[in-house]
């Protein structure tokens, strides 16, 4: 089974009770990618069929999956992988 590389913690904080990992790099990158995409969804993005673009649940699912795809690419690129 292939485990998805989270990239490690994005904003780890050491507290009295130990390390609080917070968001993973993958979650952070996906959030940033989604924010950029939603700021101007016509600039780039996942393909959504014309008949489905008024189905908000489907558009949300496709957009979230697209954001995680970009996050995975960022982690891979950051490691120098092709």
mmCIF file of N, CA and C in Angstrom:
data_model
loop_
_atom_site.group_PDB
_atom_site.id
_atom_site.type_symbol
_atom_site.label_atom_id
_atom_site.label_comp_id
_atom_site.label_asym_id
_atom_site.label_seq_id
_atom_site.Cartn_x
_atom_site.Cartn_y
_atom_site.Cartn_z
ATOM 1 N N UNK A 1 0.841 -1.175 0.000
ATOM 2 C CA UNK A 1 0.000 0.000 0.000
ATOM 3 C C UNK A 1 0.885 1.237 0.000
ATOM 4 N N UNK A 2 0.622 2.181 -0.888
ATOM 5 C CA UNK A 2 1.396 3.410 -0.965
ATOM 6 C C UNK A 2 0.853 4.425 0.017
ATOM 7 N N UNK A 3 1.739 4.917 0.873
ATOM 8 C CA UNK A 3 1.334 5.954 1.811
ATOM 9 C C UNK A 3 1.624 7.313 1.186
ATOM 10 N N UNK A 4 0.704 8.244 1.323
ATOM 11 C CA UNK A 4 0.882 9.579 0.774
ATOM 12 C C UNK A 4 1.870 10.340 1.645
ATOM 13 N N UNK A 5 2.856 10.961 1.001
ATOM 14 C CA UNK A 5 3.858 11.741 1.712
ATOM 15 C C UNK A 5 3.252 13.068 2.130
ATOM 16 N N UNK A 6 3.171 13.293 3.440
ATOM 17 C CA UNK A 6 2.578 14.537 3.944
ATOM 18 C C UNK A 6 3.573 15.681 3.933
ATOM 19 N N UNK A 7 4.837 15.384 3.719
ATOM 20 C CA UNK A 7 5.862 16.416 3.716
ATOM 21 C C UNK A 7 6.326 16.817 5.100
ATOM 22 N N UNK A 8 5.734 16.249 6.132
ATOM 23 C CA UNK A 8 6.081 16.610 7.499
ATOM 24 C C UNK A 8 5.271 17.801 7.973
ATOM 25 N N UNK A 9 5.510 18.233 9.204
ATOM 26 C CA UNK A 9 4.729 19.341 9.745
ATOM 27 C C UNK A 9 5.076 20.666 9.082
ATOM 28 N N UNK A 10 4.072 21.492 8.862
ATOM 29 C CA UNK A 10 4.292 22.816 8.272
ATOM 30 C C UNK A 10 4.615 23.839 9.344
ATOM 31 N N UNK A 11 3.959 23.759 10.481
ATOM 32 C CA UNK A 11 4.137 24.742 11.548
ATOM 33 C C UNK A 11 4.178 24.053 12.907
ATOM 34 N N UNK A 12 5.177 23.230 13.110
ATOM 35 C CA UNK A 12 5.289 22.522 14.383
ATOM 36 C C UNK A 12 5.611 23.518 15.492
ATOM 37 N N UNK A 13 4.995 23.325 16.644
ATOM 38 C CA UNK A 13 5.210 24.190 17.800
ATOM 39 C C UNK A 13 5.508 23.302 18.992
ATOM 40 N N UNK A 14 6.584 23.615 19.692
ATOM 41 C CA UNK A 14 6.912 22.849 20.883
ATOM 42 C C UNK A 14 6.294 23.538 22.091
ATOM 43 N N UNK A 15 5.509 22.779 22.818
ATOM 44 C CA UNK A 15 4.844 23.310 24.003
ATOM 45 C C UNK A 15 5.226 22.526 25.238
ATOM 46 N N UNK A 16 4.598 22.848 26.340
ATOM 47 C CA UNK A 16 4.878 22.177 27.609
ATOM 48 C C UNK A 16 4.593 20.680 27.548
ATOM 49 N N UNK A 17 3.643 20.296 26.730
ATOM 50 C CA UNK A 17 3.242 18.890 26.661
ATOM 51 C C UNK A 17 3.861 18.159 25.480
ATOM 52 N N UNK A 18 4.791 18.780 24.794
ATOM 53 C CA UNK A 18 5.440 18.121 23.669
ATOM 54 C C UNK A 18 5.274 18.899 22.379
ATOM 55 N N UNK A 19 5.399 18.188 21.279
ATOM 56 C CA UNK A 19 5.347 18.801 19.966
ATOM 57 C C UNK A 19 3.933 18.761 19.413
ATOM 58 N N UNK A 20 3.438 19.907 18.977
ATOM 59 C CA UNK A 20 2.137 20.002 18.316
ATOM 60 C C UNK A 20 2.411 20.160 16.827
ATOM 61 N N UNK A 21 2.174 19.119 16.042
ATOM 62 C CA UNK A 21 2.562 19.196 14.642
ATOM 63 C C UNK A 21 1.722 20.153 13.804
ATOM 64 N N UNK A 22 0.500 20.429 14.200
ATOM 65 C CA UNK A 22 -0.333 21.322 13.389
ATOM 66 C C UNK A 22 -0.612 20.725 12.026
ATOM 67 N N UNK A 23 -0.728 21.582 11.034
ATOM 68 C CA UNK A 23 -0.980 21.127 9.668
ATOM 69 C C UNK A 23 0.258 20.463 9.086
ATOM 70 N N UNK A 24 0.016 19.504 8.212
ATOM 71 C CA UNK A 24 1.129 18.947 7.452
ATOM 72 C C UNK A 24 1.420 19.891 6.287
ATOM 73 N N UNK A 25 2.583 19.729 5.699
ATOM 74 C CA UNK A 25 2.900 20.547 4.519
ATOM 75 C C UNK A 25 1.886 20.278 3.409
ATOM 76 N N UNK A 26 1.467 19.029 3.297
ATOM 77 C CA UNK A 26 0.492 18.676 2.254
ATOM 78 C C UNK A 26 -0.810 19.434 2.464
ATOM 79 N N UNK A 27 -1.288 19.476 3.709
ATOM 80 C CA UNK A 27 -2.522 20.213 4.002
ATOM 81 C C UNK A 27 -2.341 21.705 3.753
ATOM 82 N N UNK A 28 -1.198 22.242 4.154
ATOM 83 C CA UNK A 28 -0.933 23.670 3.952
ATOM 84 C C UNK A 28 -0.892 24.007 2.463
ATOM 85 N N UNK A 29 -0.132 23.218 1.700
ATOM 86 C CA UNK A 29 -0.035 23.466 0.255
ATOM 87 C C UNK A 29 -1.395 23.334 -0.420
ATOM 88 N N UNK A 30 -2.182 22.339 -0.036
ATOM 89 C CA UNK A 30 -3.512 22.159 -0.630
ATOM 90 C C UNK A 30 -4.400 23.362 -0.318
ATOM 91 N N UNK A 31 -4.336 23.851 0.903
ATOM 92 C CA UNK A 31 -5.125 25.027 1.263
ATOM 93 C C UNK A 31 -4.730 26.249 0.462
ATOM 94 N N UNK A 32 -3.434 26.438 0.282
ATOM 95 C CA UNK A 32 -2.960 27.584 -0.496
ATOM 96 C C UNK A 32 -3.349 27.446 -1.972
ATOM 97 N N UNK A 33 -3.240 26.234 -2.496
ATOM 98 C CA UNK A 33 -3.625 25.999 -3.893
ATOM 99 C C UNK A 33 -5.117 26.244 -4.081
ATOM 100 N N UNK A 34 -5.921 25.774 -3.152
ATOM 101 C CA UNK A 34 -7.367 25.969 -3.244
ATOM 102 C C UNK A 34 -7.723 27.447 -3.138
ATOM 103 N N UNK A 35 -7.046 28.162 -2.247
ATOM 104 C CA UNK A 35 -7.288 29.593 -2.097
ATOM 105 C C UNK A 35 -6.973 30.327 -3.400
ATOM 106 N N UNK A 36 -5.841 30.003 -4.013
ATOM 107 C CA UNK A 36 -5.480 30.636 -5.276
ATOM 108 C C UNK A 36 -6.464 30.302 -6.377
ATOM 109 N N UNK A 37 -6.854 29.048 -6.446
ATOM 110 C CA UNK A 37 -7.808 28.633 -7.472
ATOM 111 C C UNK A 37 -9.152 29.324 -7.290
ATOM 112 N N UNK A 38 -9.642 29.392 -6.059
ATOM 113 C CA UNK A 38 -10.946 30.012 -5.815
ATOM 114 C C UNK A 38 -10.927 31.526 -6.018
ATOM 115 N N UNK A 39 -9.752 32.136 -5.895
ATOM 116 C CA UNK A 39 -9.636 33.573 -6.135
ATOM 117 C C UNK A 39 -9.895 33.901 -7.603
ATOM 118 N N UNK A 40 -9.553 32.975 -8.498
ATOM 119 C CA UNK A 40 -9.794 33.181 -9.929
ATOM 120 C C UNK A 40 -9.951 31.828 -10.600
ATOM 121 N N UNK A 41 -11.117 31.209 -10.440
ATOM 122 C CA UNK A 41 -11.299 29.842 -10.942
ATOM 123 C C UNK A 41 -11.252 29.708 -12.464
ATOM 124 N N UNK A 42 -11.279 30.821 -13.186
ATOM 125 C CA UNK A 42 -11.208 30.710 -14.641
ATOM 126 C C UNK A 42 -9.772 30.688 -15.144
ATOM 127 N N UNK A 43 -8.792 30.954 -14.271
ATOM 128 C CA UNK A 43 -7.408 31.020 -14.721
ATOM 129 C C UNK A 43 -6.802 29.637 -14.963
ATOM 130 N N UNK A 44 -7.159 28.676 -14.158
ATOM 131 C CA UNK A 44 -6.666 27.302 -14.282
ATOM 132 C C UNK A 44 -7.552 26.445 -13.401
ATOM 133 N N UNK A 45 -7.338 25.176 -13.445
ATOM 134 C CA UNK A 45 -8.095 24.348 -12.529
ATOM 135 C C UNK A 45 -8.493 23.020 -13.103
ATOM 136 N N UNK A 46 -9.246 22.277 -12.306
ATOM 137 C CA UNK A 46 -9.656 20.948 -12.732
ATOM 138 C C UNK A 46 -10.743 21.035 -13.790
ATOM 139 N N UNK A 47 -10.756 20.077 -14.687
ATOM 140 C CA UNK A 47 -11.821 20.083 -15.690
ATOM 141 C C UNK A 47 -13.164 19.679 -15.079
ATOM 142 N N UNK A 48 -14.136 20.531 -15.256
ATOM 143 C CA UNK A 48 -15.500 20.233 -14.814
ATOM 144 C C UNK A 48 -16.383 20.362 -16.043
ATOM 145 N N UNK A 49 -17.100 19.289 -16.349
ATOM 146 C CA UNK A 49 -17.967 19.292 -17.527
ATOM 147 C C UNK A 49 -19.010 20.386 -17.402
ATOM 148 N N UNK A 50 -19.338 21.001 -18.500
ATOM 149 C CA UNK A 50 -20.302 22.107 -18.538
ATOM 150 C C UNK A 50 -21.606 21.758 -17.831
ATOM 151 N N UNK A 51 -22.077 20.535 -18.006
ATOM 152 C CA UNK A 51 -23.354 20.143 -17.391
ATOM 153 C C UNK A 51 -23.246 19.965 -15.878
ATOM 154 N N UNK A 52 -22.010 19.861 -15.353
ATOM 155 C CA UNK A 52 -21.815 19.647 -13.919
ATOM 156 C C UNK A 52 -21.422 20.909 -13.161
ATOM 157 N N UNK A 53 -21.184 22.015 -13.856
ATOM 158 C CA UNK A 53 -20.639 23.186 -13.168
ATOM 159 C C UNK A 53 -21.632 23.854 -12.211
ATOM 160 N N UNK A 54 -22.895 23.465 -12.266
ATOM 161 C CA UNK A 54 -23.885 24.013 -11.338
ATOM 162 C C UNK A 54 -24.206 23.048 -10.198
ATOM 163 N N UNK A 55 -23.414 21.993 -10.086
ATOM 164 C CA UNK A 55 -23.552 21.034 -8.996
ATOM 165 C C UNK A 55 -22.473 21.374 -7.964
ATOM 166 N N UNK A 56 -22.818 22.162 -6.937
ATOM 167 C CA UNK A 56 -21.791 22.654 -6.014
ATOM 168 C C UNK A 56 -21.017 21.553 -5.307
ATOM 169 N N UNK A 57 -21.670 20.458 -4.962
ATOM 170 C CA UNK A 57 -20.978 19.380 -4.266
ATOM 171 C C UNK A 57 -19.927 18.744 -5.164
ATOM 172 N N UNK A 58 -20.264 18.517 -6.407
ATOM 173 C CA UNK A 58 -19.316 17.928 -7.343
ATOM 174 C C UNK A 58 -18.158 18.881 -7.596
ATOM 175 N N UNK A 59 -18.449 20.146 -7.798
ATOM 176 C CA UNK A 59 -17.399 21.134 -8.034
ATOM 177 C C UNK A 59 -16.474 21.221 -6.817
ATOM 178 N N UNK A 60 -17.034 21.171 -5.617
ATOM 179 C CA UNK A 60 -16.215 21.209 -4.400
ATOM 180 C C UNK A 60 -15.300 19.991 -4.325
ATOM 181 N N UNK A 61 -15.831 18.811 -4.600
ATOM 182 C CA UNK A 61 -15.027 17.585 -4.554
ATOM 183 C C UNK A 61 -13.903 17.626 -5.587
ATOM 184 N N UNK A 62 -14.221 18.040 -6.803
ATOM 185 C CA UNK A 62 -13.216 18.104 -7.863
ATOM 186 C C UNK A 62 -12.153 19.140 -7.505
ATOM 187 N N UNK A 63 -12.569 20.277 -6.975
ATOM 188 C CA UNK A 63 -11.626 21.335 -6.611
ATOM 189 C C UNK A 63 -10.707 20.895 -5.478
ATOM 190 N N UNK A 64 -11.248 20.228 -4.475
ATOM 191 C CA UNK A 64 -10.430 19.754 -3.356
ATOM 192 C C UNK A 64 -9.424 18.709 -3.828
ATOM 193 N N UNK A 65 -9.856 17.791 -4.659
ATOM 194 C CA UNK A 65 -8.935 16.777 -5.189
ATOM 195 C C UNK A 65 -7.836 17.424 -6.028
ATOM 196 N N UNK A 66 -8.189 18.452 -6.792
ATOM 197 C CA UNK A 66 -7.223 19.181 -7.597
ATOM 198 C C UNK A 66 -6.192 19.865 -6.692
ATOM 199 N N UNK A 67 -6.660 20.466 -5.604
ATOM 200 C CA UNK A 67 -5.756 21.151 -4.674
ATOM 201 C C UNK A 67 -4.762 20.158 -4.070
ATOM 202 N N UNK A 68 -5.221 18.972 -3.700
ATOM 203 C CA UNK A 68 -4.307 17.973 -3.146
ATOM 204 C C UNK A 68 -3.356 17.431 -4.208
ATOM 205 N N UNK A 69 -3.793 17.367 -5.450
ATOM 206 C CA UNK A 69 -2.898 16.959 -6.531
ATOM 207 C C UNK A 69 -1.756 17.970 -6.674
ATOM 208 N N UNK A 70 -2.081 19.263 -6.589
ATOM 209 C CA UNK A 70 -1.051 20.293 -6.656
ATOM 210 C C UNK A 70 -0.126 20.222 -5.437
ATOM 211 N N UNK A 71 -0.695 19.960 -4.269
ATOM 212 C CA UNK A 71 0.116 19.841 -3.056
ATOM 213 C C UNK A 71 1.101 18.683 -3.179
ATOM 214 N N UNK A 72 0.645 17.559 -3.683
ATOM 215 C CA UNK A 72 1.530 16.401 -3.864
ATOM 216 C C UNK A 72 2.662 16.731 -4.844
ATOM 217 N N UNK A 73 2.346 17.492 -5.892
ATOM 218 C CA UNK A 73 3.361 17.902 -6.856
ATOM 219 C C UNK A 73 4.381 18.838 -6.212
ATOM 220 N N UNK A 74 3.915 19.726 -5.325
ATOM 221 C CA UNK A 74 4.826 20.632 -4.617
ATOM 222 C C UNK A 74 5.799 19.849 -3.732
ATOM 223 N N UNK A 75 5.288 18.865 -3.004
ATOM 224 C CA UNK A 75 6.141 18.063 -2.127
ATOM 225 C C UNK A 75 7.157 17.297 -2.955
ATOM 226 N N UNK A 76 6.703 16.731 -4.050
ATOM 227 C CA UNK A 76 7.589 15.982 -4.933
ATOM 228 C C UNK A 76 8.668 16.892 -5.522
ATOM 229 N N UNK A 77 8.271 18.066 -5.983
ATOM 230 C CA UNK A 77 9.229 19.006 -6.561
ATOM 231 C C UNK A 77 10.224 19.499 -5.514
ATOM 232 N N UNK A 78 9.757 19.677 -4.301
ATOM 233 C CA UNK A 78 10.632 20.129 -3.230
ATOM 234 C C UNK A 78 11.716 19.125 -2.868
ATOM 235 N N UNK A 79 11.475 17.881 -3.192
ATOM 236 C CA UNK A 79 12.457 16.828 -2.927
ATOM 237 C C UNK A 79 13.341 16.565 -4.133
ATOM 238 N N UNK A 80 13.101 17.322 -5.205
ATOM 239 C CA UNK A 80 13.904 17.141 -6.419
ATOM 240 C C UNK A 80 13.511 15.943 -7.235
ATOM 241 N N UNK A 81 12.323 15.394 -6.987
ATOM 242 C CA UNK A 81 11.842 14.233 -7.743
ATOM 243 C C UNK A 81 11.199 14.691 -9.026
ATOM 244 N N UNK A 82 11.169 13.795 -9.997
ATOM 245 C CA UNK A 82 10.512 14.109 -11.265
ATOM 246 C C UNK A 82 9.360 13.189 -11.507
#
